[in-house]
XYZ file of C-alpha atoms in Angstrom:
686
model
C 26.288 -63.947 -46.277
C 24.658 -64.026 -49.855
C 21.494 -64.404 -50.801
C 20.171 -66.706 -54.203
C 17.523 -65.351 -56.536
C 15.619 -66.200 -59.226
C 16.042 -63.848 -62.380
C 14.743 -64.215 -65.967
C 17.680 -63.543 -68.443
C 16.237 -61.626 -71.367
C 19.299 -63.256 -73.869
C 18.650 -66.586 -72.983
C 15.015 -66.944 -71.873
C 15.700 -68.460 -68.927
C 15.342 -68.266 -65.152
C 18.778 -67.956 -63.255
C 19.678 -67.864 -59.653
C 21.760 -64.687 -59.222
C 23.725 -63.820 -56.450
C 22.866 -60.978 -54.591
C 23.463 -59.208 -51.255
C 21.942 -60.995 -48.192
C 19.837 -57.617 -47.564
C 18.419 -57.933 -51.004
C 15.343 -60.315 -49.999
C 13.974 -57.854 -47.365
C 14.951 -54.540 -49.980
C 12.444 -56.345 -52.361
C 9.406 -56.935 -50.199
C 9.476 -53.555 -48.468
C 9.977 -51.542 -52.314
C 7.386 -53.954 -53.786
C 5.405 -54.164 -50.665
C 1.587 -52.654 -50.290
C 2.034 -50.960 -46.486
C 1.576 -47.921 -48.560
C -1.501 -48.931 -50.120
C -2.889 -50.154 -46.690
C -2.232 -46.917 -44.864
C -3.952 -44.875 -47.725
C -7.164 -47.037 -47.614
C -8.845 -44.391 -45.966
C -12.060 -46.656 -45.350
C -10.208 -49.633 -43.964
C -8.485 -47.552 -41.491
C -11.506 -45.950 -40.442
C -13.598 -49.065 -39.734
C -10.469 -50.744 -37.773
C -10.226 -48.037 -35.370
C -14.233 -47.391 -34.789
C -14.143 -51.521 -34.416
C -11.146 -51.495 -31.872
C -12.850 -48.475 -29.691
C -16.144 -50.409 -29.615
C -14.310 -53.491 -29.070
C -11.925 -52.195 -25.984
C -15.244 -50.546 -24.673
C -17.286 -53.858 -24.267
C -14.224 -55.377 -22.660
C -14.071 -51.965 -20.224
C -17.990 -51.980 -19.654
C -17.447 -55.962 -18.449
C -14.876 -54.822 -15.508
C -11.815 -56.468 -17.110
C -8.560 -55.258 -18.467
C -8.587 -54.990 -22.268
C -5.019 -57.082 -23.273
C -4.692 -56.907 -27.195
C -3.293 -59.346 -29.519
C -2.635 -57.612 -32.543
C -1.546 -60.586 -35.098
C 0.774 -58.949 -38.449
C 0.982 -55.819 -36.611
C 3.061 -54.158 -39.644
C 3.852 -50.615 -38.464
C 1.620 -51.212 -35.474
C -1.411 -49.168 -36.802
C -3.992 -51.160 -35.000
C -2.212 -51.918 -31.739
C -1.307 -48.010 -31.334
C -5.224 -47.440 -32.762
C -5.982 -50.033 -29.693
C -3.817 -48.357 -26.858
C -4.899 -44.914 -28.107
C -8.649 -46.297 -27.304
C -7.656 -47.512 -23.616
C -6.576 -50.887 -23.801
C -4.216 -51.906 -21.063
C -1.673 -53.513 -23.198
C -0.669 -54.707 -26.262
C 0.727 -57.610 -27.950
C 1.956 -56.393 -31.500
C 3.344 -59.599 -33.446
C 5.477 -58.994 -36.614
C 7.499 -62.145 -38.419
C 9.000 -60.191 -40.948
C 12.076 -58.530 -39.088
C 12.768 -54.926 -40.836
C 9.049 -54.441 -40.487
C 9.033 -55.224 -37.014
C 12.223 -52.925 -36.291
C 10.185 -50.342 -37.794
C 7.211 -51.089 -35.883
C 9.575 -50.800 -32.387
C 10.505 -47.146 -33.886
C 7.260 -46.092 -34.695
C 5.270 -46.855 -31.717
C 7.883 -45.435 -29.482
C 8.048 -41.825 -31.576
C 3.829 -42.214 -31.180
C 4.809 -42.546 -27.001
C 3.305 -45.902 -26.921
C 6.354 -47.596 -25.944
C 4.894 -48.727 -21.856
C 1.651 -49.840 -23.787
C 2.624 -52.040 -26.620
C 5.082 -54.768 -27.021
C 6.262 -55.745 -30.648
C 6.970 -59.440 -30.323
C 9.356 -60.870 -33.698
C 7.831 -64.017 -34.379
C 5.323 -66.155 -36.372
C 1.994 -65.919 -33.906
C 2.491 -69.810 -33.900
C 6.215 -69.655 -32.046
C 4.772 -66.910 -29.457
C 4.461 -68.347 -26.098
C 2.216 -67.197 -22.666
C 2.998 -67.363 -19.125
C 5.221 -65.418 -16.704
C 8.176 -66.084 -18.710
C 6.545 -66.027 -22.131
C 6.286 -63.443 -24.863
C 3.140 -62.796 -23.610
C 2.213 -62.810 -19.345
C -1.645 -63.700 -19.919
C -3.595 -64.604 -23.026
C -5.418 -61.871 -24.760
C -8.703 -60.956 -24.133
C -9.159 -58.791 -27.765
C -8.046 -60.357 -30.940
C -7.010 -57.785 -33.745
C -5.951 -58.629 -36.868
C -5.469 -57.879 -40.942
C -4.341 -61.298 -42.306
C -6.706 -61.161 -45.422
C -5.983 -61.176 -49.130
C -8.293 -60.915 -52.185
C -9.083 -64.175 -51.900
C -9.705 -63.932 -47.751
C -7.873 -66.892 -47.024
C -4.920 -67.110 -49.130
C -2.471 -65.757 -46.442
C -3.191 -68.231 -43.924
C -5.728 -66.168 -42.166
C -7.471 -69.214 -40.974
C -4.475 -71.494 -39.736
C -3.780 -68.399 -37.787
C -6.801 -67.808 -36.379
C -7.112 -71.288 -35.718
C -3.916 -71.135 -33.642
C -4.382 -67.923 -31.590
C -8.029 -69.437 -30.176
C -6.150 -72.698 -28.737
C -3.255 -71.010 -27.517
C -2.944 -67.137 -27.666
C -6.659 -65.510 -26.570
C -9.161 -66.301 -24.261
C -12.515 -68.192 -24.763
C -14.864 -65.892 -25.975
C -12.677 -63.027 -26.922
C -13.709 -60.028 -28.856
C -12.267 -59.824 -32.370
C -11.918 -56.510 -34.899
C -13.013 -57.526 -37.456
C -16.051 -60.087 -36.060
C -16.664 -61.695 -38.866
C -16.051 -61.993 -42.199
C -18.855 -63.035 -45.231
C -18.239 -64.260 -48.885
C -20.214 -63.358 -51.679
C -20.771 -64.689 -55.069
C -22.764 -64.252 -58.484
C -22.550 -66.182 -61.286
C -21.766 -64.499 -64.551
C -21.589 -65.414 -68.354
C -18.486 -63.696 -69.892
C -16.710 -64.505 -72.928
C -14.351 -61.723 -72.068
C -13.279 -63.375 -68.459
C -13.258 -67.234 -69.972
C -11.093 -66.360 -72.701
C -8.596 -66.321 -69.749
C -9.290 -69.720 -69.231
C -10.230 -71.702 -72.549
C -8.854 -71.535 -75.641
C -11.438 -70.732 -78.349
C -11.482 -72.227 -82.173
C -9.390 -70.034 -84.207
C -10.618 -69.400 -87.993
C -8.111 -69.157 -90.917
C -8.926 -67.859 -94.336
C -6.447 -70.172 -96.313
C -6.547 -70.198 -100.270
C -7.927 -73.637 -99.998
C -10.521 -72.914 -98.153
C -11.491 -71.478 -94.164
C -9.230 -73.571 -92.009
C -10.157 -73.933 -87.945
C -7.209 -74.471 -85.347
C -9.324 -76.360 -82.179
C -8.146 -76.921 -79.035
C -6.996 -80.396 -77.437
C -9.461 -81.969 -75.918
C -6.906 -82.517 -72.935
C -7.576 -78.866 -72.763
C -11.375 -78.678 -72.806
C -12.249 -81.032 -70.248
C -9.119 -79.518 -68.015
C -10.112 -78.082 -64.840
C -7.375 -75.610 -64.779
C -5.614 -74.523 -61.500
C -7.327 -73.777 -58.135
C -5.471 -70.271 -57.796
C -7.538 -67.424 -57.923
C -7.600 -64.657 -60.769
C -7.582 -61.507 -58.793
C -8.689 -58.428 -60.745
C -9.966 -54.602 -59.997
C -13.247 -55.802 -60.975
C -14.478 -52.203 -60.870
C -12.503 -51.533 -64.276
C -14.674 -54.208 -65.939
C -17.598 -52.577 -68.477
C -20.720 -54.188 -67.548
C -21.402 -54.993 -70.901
C -18.330 -57.387 -70.891
C -20.446 -59.701 -68.588
C -24.123 -60.893 -68.204
C -25.298 -61.135 -64.786
C -27.115 -65.195 -64.088
C -28.148 -64.835 -60.819
C -28.497 -62.488 -57.547
C -25.798 -61.898 -55.365
C -25.873 -64.484 -52.166
C -23.820 -65.486 -49.472
C -21.660 -68.154 -49.871
C -19.658 -68.680 -46.365
C -19.267 -66.490 -43.485
C -16.353 -66.980 -40.549
C -17.286 -65.766 -37.265
C -13.671 -64.788 -35.787
C -14.123 -64.758 -32.100
C -15.182 -68.017 -31.889
C -12.645 -70.852 -32.557
C -11.899 -71.614 -36.142
C -11.410 -74.575 -38.449
C -8.611 -74.648 -41.186
C -9.271 -78.418 -42.107
C -10.573 -78.357 -46.019
C -14.163 -78.226 -46.553
C -17.255 -77.205 -48.596
C -20.188 -75.038 -48.705
C -22.931 -75.237 -50.838
C -25.855 -72.732 -51.961
C -28.930 -72.716 -53.988
C -29.064 -70.486 -56.568
C -32.058 -69.720 -59.032
C -30.906 -67.709 -62.572
C -32.125 -64.477 -63.226
C -31.462 -65.135 -66.693
C -30.684 -67.701 -69.179
C -27.272 -68.252 -70.080
C -23.692 -70.138 -69.869
C -22.610 -70.168 -66.819
C -18.818 -69.846 -66.602
C -17.322 -67.377 -64.075
C -17.983 -67.189 -60.320
C -17.524 -63.791 -59.265
C -16.340 -63.180 -55.891
C -15.673 -60.817 -53.093
C -15.955 -60.678 -49.139
C -16.577 -57.744 -46.486
C -16.057 -57.641 -42.776
C -17.923 -56.670 -40.087
C -15.852 -54.991 -37.345
C -18.725 -55.277 -34.578
C -21.124 -58.129 -33.454
C -24.194 -55.662 -34.841
C -22.402 -55.423 -38.151
C -23.050 -51.670 -37.935
C -19.102 -50.736 -38.793
C -18.956 -52.668 -41.981
C -16.282 -52.504 -44.662
C -16.946 -53.972 -48.184
C -15.124 -55.312 -51.218
C -18.175 -55.339 -53.463
C -18.013 -54.173 -56.807
C -19.913 -51.099 -58.727
C -22.896 -52.615 -59.989
C -24.111 -54.582 -56.525
C -24.009 -51.135 -54.345
C -24.163 -48.747 -57.070
C -24.589 -45.210 -54.500
C -21.621 -46.250 -52.488
C -18.506 -44.183 -52.268
C -16.175 -46.457 -53.549
C -12.320 -46.325 -51.877
C -9.783 -47.676 -54.326
C -7.316 -50.894 -53.061
C -4.917 -52.521 -54.569
C -4.162 -55.167 -51.460
C -8.050 -56.453 -51.393
C -9.439 -56.298 -54.938
C -12.259 -58.884 -56.312
C -12.090 -63.019 -57.601
C -13.115 -64.231 -60.442
C -13.170 -68.091 -60.953
C -13.540 -70.117 -63.876
C -15.857 -73.176 -63.468
C -14.222 -76.667 -64.411
C -16.601 -76.031 -67.946
C -19.796 -73.866 -68.932
C -23.280 -75.278 -68.040
C -26.126 -74.034 -69.865
C -28.590 -72.899 -66.833
C -32.384 -71.467 -67.510
C -33.908 -68.790 -65.306
C -35.759 -69.642 -62.763
C -34.541 -73.353 -62.365
C -32.421 -73.874 -59.471
C -28.917 -74.982 -59.796
C -26.529 -75.869 -56.750
C -22.853 -73.638 -56.010
C -20.461 -75.677 -54.289
C -17.350 -73.827 -52.766
C -14.250 -75.906 -51.673
C -11.715 -74.668 -49.996
C -8.320 -75.809 -48.021
C -6.464 -74.098 -45.977
C -5.403 -71.280 -48.681
C -7.638 -71.698 -51.607
C -11.324 -71.465 -52.702
C -12.534 -73.339 -55.994
C -16.000 -73.757 -57.553
C -18.229 -76.845 -58.900
C -22.440 -76.292 -60.697
C -24.832 -78.792 -60.383
C -28.025 -78.628 -61.937
C -29.760 -81.183 -59.047
C -29.247 -81.599 -55.474
C -28.221 -85.283 -55.937
C -26.489 -86.786 -52.773
C -26.035 -83.178 -51.050
C -27.064 -85.297 -47.452
C -24.054 -87.264 -48.318
C -21.134 -85.441 -47.366
C -18.558 -88.210 -48.273
C -19.651 -88.042 -51.441
C -18.098 -84.004 -52.132
C -14.737 -84.276 -52.435
C -12.739 -81.353 -51.504
C -9.971 -81.882 -53.606
C -8.190 -79.214 -55.376
C -8.151 -79.216 -59.062
C -4.956 -79.950 -61.131
C -4.108 -78.958 -64.355
C -4.238 -82.052 -66.686
C -3.101 -80.047 -69.915
C -0.691 -78.161 -68.954
C -1.860 -74.607 -70.805
C -2.463 -73.826 -67.326
C 0.611 -73.757 -65.936
C 2.460 -72.579 -68.974
C 0.290 -69.441 -69.527
C -1.086 -67.145 -67.666
C -4.423 -65.764 -67.895
C -3.671 -62.880 -69.799
C -1.504 -65.163 -72.327
C -4.893 -67.160 -72.941
C -6.485 -64.007 -73.624
C -4.055 -62.885 -76.143
C -4.341 -66.110 -77.863
C -8.217 -65.824 -78.276
C -7.854 -62.173 -79.602
C -9.263 -62.948 -82.902
C -7.993 -59.118 -84.420
C -4.241 -59.993 -83.141
C -4.426 -62.901 -84.953
C -5.373 -61.169 -88.040
C -2.848 -59.260 -88.287
C -0.310 -62.408 -87.502
C -2.497 -64.158 -90.603
C -2.251 -61.205 -92.596
C 1.674 -60.720 -92.293
C 2.496 -64.299 -93.069
C 0.377 -63.928 -96.511
C 2.579 -61.333 -97.028
C 6.335 -63.331 -96.500
C 5.190 -66.703 -97.137
C 5.833 -68.618 -100.094
C 5.214 -71.855 -101.347
C 9.037 -72.858 -100.568
C 9.160 -71.309 -97.453
C 11.029 -72.912 -94.651
C 9.674 -71.640 -91.624
C 11.021 -71.797 -88.079
C 8.965 -70.325 -84.993
C 10.432 -69.178 -81.981
C 7.991 -68.604 -79.173
C 6.684 -70.110 -75.889
C 3.503 -72.180 -76.750
C 3.010 -70.442 -79.853
C -0.344 -71.112 -82.413
C 1.898 -69.358 -85.346
C 3.239 -72.651 -87.119
C -0.003 -73.959 -87.275
C -0.972 -70.821 -89.011
C 1.948 -70.773 -91.062
C 0.939 -74.399 -92.283
C -2.564 -73.289 -93.020
C -1.274 -70.512 -95.404
C 1.746 -72.151 -97.183
C 2.110 -74.931 -99.327
C 1.588 -78.514 -98.056
C 4.868 -80.258 -98.876
C 7.021 -77.259 -96.822
C 8.152 -78.523 -93.842
C 7.871 -75.982 -90.288
C 9.941 -76.107 -87.108
C 8.757 -75.286 -83.655
C 12.170 -74.775 -81.515
C 10.205 -75.532 -78.199
C 8.059 -78.251 -77.081
C 5.467 -76.319 -74.823
C 2.023 -78.086 -75.315
C 3.069 -78.366 -79.510
C 2.219 -82.269 -79.525
C -1.345 -81.635 -78.034
C -2.087 -79.002 -80.293
C -0.786 -80.675 -83.792
C -2.400 -84.112 -82.804
C -5.560 -82.422 -82.128
C -5.460 -80.719 -85.697
C -3.961 -83.701 -87.568
C -0.615 -82.122 -88.183
C 1.948 -84.732 -86.220
C 3.813 -85.279 -89.443
C 3.264 -82.187 -91.097
C 4.995 -79.515 -88.287
C 8.327 -80.913 -86.667
C 9.148 -80.375 -83.043
C 12.922 -79.476 -82.583
C 13.741 -79.917 -78.293
C 16.713 -77.926 -78.639
C 17.789 -74.405 -77.771
C 18.486 -72.278 -80.208
C 22.318 -71.838 -79.686
C 22.503 -75.728 -79.724
C 20.544 -76.100 -83.215
C 22.493 -78.113 -85.925
C 22.013 -78.673 -89.551
C 20.964 -82.322 -88.683
C 17.599 -80.930 -86.786
C 16.942 -78.938 -89.864
C 17.662 -81.698 -91.926
C 20.493 -79.615 -94.140
C 18.030 -76.918 -94.900
C 18.108 -73.607 -94.814
C 15.602 -71.387 -93.034
C 13.908 -68.726 -95.139
C 11.384 -67.397 -92.807
C 11.849 -67.026 -89.071
C 8.395 -66.136 -86.971
C 7.706 -65.461 -83.147
C 5.013 -63.333 -81.451
C 7.654 -63.161 -79.781
C 5.886 -64.479 -76.348
C 8.151 -66.276 -73.446
C 6.948 -67.526 -70.114
C 9.702 -65.667 -68.442
C 9.124 -62.903 -69.419
C 8.396 -60.301 -66.782
C 9.079 -56.577 -68.657
C 7.766 -55.591 -71.841
C 11.511 -56.067 -73.078
C 12.160 -59.085 -71.786
C 10.521 -60.736 -75.150
C 13.600 -59.487 -76.828
C 14.567 -62.912 -76.110
C 13.261 -63.592 -79.177
C 16.421 -61.523 -80.978
C 18.848 -63.145 -78.983
C 17.294 -66.441 -80.315
C 17.668 -65.044 -84.118
C 20.979 -64.356 -83.242
C 22.152 -67.449 -82.233
C 20.627 -69.064 -84.954
C 22.142 -67.081 -87.861
C 24.334 -69.597 -89.135
C 21.108 -71.773 -90.473
C 19.286 -68.737 -91.966
C 19.487 -68.198 -95.765
C 21.249 -64.620 -96.889
C 17.707 -63.257 -97.883
C 15.542 -64.627 -94.778
C 12.660 -62.573 -94.022
C 12.271 -62.494 -90.044
C 8.800 -61.810 -88.752
C 8.312 -59.388 -86.715
C 11.143 -57.564 -88.752
C 11.706 -55.161 -86.068
C 10.841 -54.030 -82.361
C 10.170 -50.149 -80.901
C 9.975 -49.115 -77.471
C 7.776 -46.270 -76.624
C 7.227 -43.823 -73.899
C 4.272 -41.701 -72.336
C 4.250 -39.584 -69.082
C 0.937 -40.361 -66.868
C -0.766 -39.201 -63.981
C -2.384 -42.260 -62.275
C -6.129 -42.176 -60.575
C -5.037 -44.583 -57.856
C -2.107 -46.029 -58.688
C 0.719 -43.597 -57.716
C -0.644 -44.504 -54.234
C 1.604 -47.500 -53.789
C 4.268 -45.421 -53.966
C 3.266 -42.519 -52.198
C 4.435 -41.579 -48.963
C 1.577 -41.769 -46.139
C 2.756 -39.213 -43.190
C 0.196 -39.441 -40.750
C -2.236 -42.513 -40.535
C -5.300 -41.869 -38.780
C -3.243 -39.315 -36.468
C -0.273 -41.902 -35.811
C 2.959 -40.544 -37.489
C 4.218 -43.216 -39.310
C 6.936 -41.289 -41.467
C 9.605 -44.286 -40.514
C 7.869 -46.614 -42.645
C 7.718 -44.055 -45.504
C 11.831 -43.549 -45.021
C 12.491 -47.375 -45.080
C 10.393 -47.747 -48.419
C 12.607 -45.173 -49.720
C 15.682 -46.235 -48.658
C 14.805 -49.879 -49.834
C 13.664 -48.541 -53.200
C 17.587 -46.633 -53.370
C 18.631 -49.850 -53.045
C 18.139 -51.254 -56.243
C 14.731 -50.496 -57.484
C 14.434 -46.460 -57.760
C 16.120 -47.044 -61.435
C 14.289 -49.881 -62.390
C 10.502 -50.174 -63.524
C 7.858 -52.599 -62.602
C 4.877 -54.368 -64.399
C 0.985 -53.338 -63.898
C -1.725 -54.653 -66.115
C -2.706 -50.935 -66.670
C -6.363 -51.597 -68.254
C -6.877 -52.495 -64.236
C -5.394 -48.971 -63.297
C -7.098 -45.534 -65.150
C -4.332 -42.904 -66.331
C -4.413 -40.070 -68.224
C -1.360 -38.887 -70.841
C 0.223 -35.710 -69.858
C 2.459 -36.298 -72.644
C 2.024 -37.848 -76.494
C 3.558 -41.301 -76.687
C 7.085 -40.856 -78.074
C 9.180 -43.849 -80.056
C 12.561 -44.005 -77.761
C 14.150 -47.091 -78.991
C 14.124 -49.293 -82.099
C 15.674 -53.004 -82.404
C 16.271 -54.242 -85.871
C 15.441 -58.100 -85.878
C 16.655 -58.388 -89.341
C 20.298 -57.986 -87.918
C 21.709 -59.634 -85.143
C 22.083 -58.233 -81.245
C 24.926 -55.741 -81.729
C 27.780 -55.882 -79.358
C 27.568 -52.093 -77.998
C 24.902 -50.779 -76.072
C 21.742 -49.008 -77.230
C 21.439 -45.634 -75.520
C 19.079 -42.477 -75.993
C 18.456 -39.619 -74.375
C 16.153 -36.441 -75.113
C 13.026 -34.789 -73.360
C 9.322 -35.244 -73.795
C 7.097 -32.127 -73.558
C 3.478 -32.299 -71.295
C 0.724 -31.591 -72.990
C -1.924 -31.507 -70.534
C -1.424 -30.107 -66.767
C -1.839 -32.865 -63.919
C 0.799 -35.009 -61.598
C 3.571 -36.802 -63.622
C 3.338 -39.730 -61.537
C 5.802 -41.562 -63.847
C 6.945 -43.055 -67.411
C 4.421 -45.804 -68.719
C 6.706 -48.246 -71.368
C 5.576 -50.754 -73.714
C 6.843 -52.601 -76.919
C 5.196 -52.275 -80.552
C 5.994 -55.203 -82.826
C 6.945 -54.645 -86.437
C 5.332 -57.400 -87.953
C 5.624 -56.529 -91.926
C 5.342 -53.396 -93.874
C 2.423 -51.494 -92.540
C 1.280 -53.895 -89.840
C 2.175 -53.327 -85.885
C 1.186 -55.090 -82.672
C 1.052 -53.046 -79.488
C 1.719 -54.089 -75.904
C 0.655 -51.286 -74.620
C -1.415 -48.246 -75.495
C -4.291 -48.799 -77.717
C -5.430 -45.503 -77.804
C -6.100 -41.933 -76.082
C -9.658 -41.882 -76.113
C -10.749 -38.537 -75.515
C -9.361 -34.837 -75.217
C -8.638 -35.670 -71.263
C -5.756 -37.940 -71.973
C -7.672 -40.982 -70.931
C -5.858 -44.026 -72.219
C -6.868 -47.596 -73.747
C -4.531 -50.345 -73.020
C -4.187 -53.101 -74.681
C -5.455 -55.866 -71.755
C -3.657 -59.098 -72.221
C -0.384 -57.406 -71.446
C 1.409 -56.054 -68.487
C 3.029 -52.497 -68.717
C 6.168 -51.060 -67.346
C 5.581 -48.550 -65.091
C 8.746 -46.297 -63.648
C 7.368 -44.034 -60.820
C 9.142 -40.645 -60.638
C 10.545 -40.060 -57.221
C 8.019 -36.812 -56.548
C 5.558 -39.649 -56.010
C 8.051 -41.279 -52.879
C 8.729 -37.237 -51.749
C 6.051 -36.109 -49.525
C 7.064 -32.670 -50.382
C 4.449 -31.415 -53.775
C 6.379 -29.747 -56.308
C 5.208 -25.887 -56.522
C 5.111 -25.500 -60.037
C 4.442 -28.087 -62.164
C 6.749 -29.731 -65.016
C 6.635 -28.206 -68.182
C 8.916 -31.039 -69.763
C 10.496 -34.622 -68.933
C 14.045 -35.278 -69.837
C 15.334 -39.142 -70.257
C 17.985 -41.107 -70.461
C 17.439 -44.769 -71.582
C 20.489 -47.371 -71.913
C 19.579 -51.123 -73.613
C 22.816 -53.368 -72.181
C 23.086 -55.692 -75.170
C 25.122 -58.085 -72.774
C 22.215 -58.626 -70.262
C 19.542 -57.798 -71.986
C 18.327 -54.957 -69.471
C 17.226 -51.563 -69.861
C 18.164 -48.687 -67.402
C 16.283 -45.397 -67.235
C 16.414 -42.163 -65.927
C 14.030 -39.440 -65.623
C 14.280 -35.349 -64.572
C 11.081 -33.394 -64.402
C 12.037 -29.822 -65.518
């Protein structure tokens, strides 16, 4: 039996379905899982253990047997905590079969086989009764079903079902309750992830302004949350407009309703400004008294707290449909709407018809302009980066002539408009992909100035180009299917496909690209690949072995994308250019390979290599998708915030034994397969 997996093809710029081994999905999910990250979360584990002990004690004090239901058990950790705390029996439910199998082994290895039954089912399929999966209903409900948004993994319908069919009325729940908090802020940086700002272009005939279409200006966007490590957002990048307020709470010890609903709170702005963003996070009380509390609050809310790093639970950024001016002291009303899996927000100046519940329409926002469906948040930020735009303007001014015939190859790019404004009016420009272009050109009165060609590069014909030859070929390059930095090399393949339509003296912008690399020590990100060994005294090495096995199945020789502005690291080596790609020539038939060594200049743990692309637009003008600068002598790095960088974790992060001697250099072998567009790499620590 085979499985089909969607993968971006860097040579075609398209998503393709590839046939994989039947175990591929399992290994992918395990290798890329956050199980290790959760088990490294000391704060989470300690507080769950405290809450479970307290719940078992409360049940025992009532003279009852403690029967525990653990939904989404993973490694079985919470069930083992309950058994060691004195629970009489635990039912541990895990729907993911490889994880359920691992839980069985871990439970047995830790001596709890007679106390814990692992059930490999979805909780909604579990039966109760003499012949069922559970002999009786449980009186303690233990779960860890939460994501950054709290409800995004289906916690509400799962709890709703459990209370109806699997647990006793008045059961003890760990956690006991969750509370969602919000804060209203103004932030040009975060707002730039959802709206397109006007772009100013200094042309020979005066300043031009590229404006976004009204459809985009008025679009409510999509309800999907923007989850980030808010603790990496400097306070200078936002202005607090309100105090932190409680938006809503969920009591898990009582029946839970998952039906769509809304919550409304009154806010009194502490400062005047433009309300653009709702920042949100939650905490969980493990016990009814609220004495055992685990919080996701960011640094400015609890400045004295010792922060536990987590990647499985972060903080939420929600974009209001439109920015609303607010005045200090003038009350406003914030409404949170939710369905089973997501939350979105609206701000109102007055109470209005608050009492008439039918007037509050709990309908998920729908993107009407396509931009929020095609562009991710970093892409919006990239297009709003005026410095980046200036680099392109400078480069275009160098290469454009009054008789230039220009073709742009990128997804949803502003380059055709820039090129038109910077060239003669009679010049025709061609744009290869349809995305959003019609709206943009119409909004800027350019419908008859820029021609959109609805064809793939390999299908381009002379008639598309009105029998003209292309003298200037431009690209950002940016393509929506790209995951890793080098996937945008599709520009090179597209350039190769249109070769017959180019003049012999064609100018290509960017003229080339280079792959760069640096060895780093991560402050925290290494935890997602580091073995756990023991967790709260329980042996979970079976899971470590399973993850290592899955990484070796395919992933150990692959890099993975991460937005490193959210994940502090320090450089242990200088950045090094390792491969170059000349866009002035066609893609070669042979592979591009390189090997060498990179010297480690600073002491530290070599967690991995970071790789990124630099695009050389024109003479002396380059744009980096990775390292912007090394900010101090300690090697702290500043990364491009609009791109994900590629991280290749060294096996020493995965293996439990630590290196006795710090390496002094790292050797590398990197191979770019021009047939597939993929890069294979191997590293050794010396």
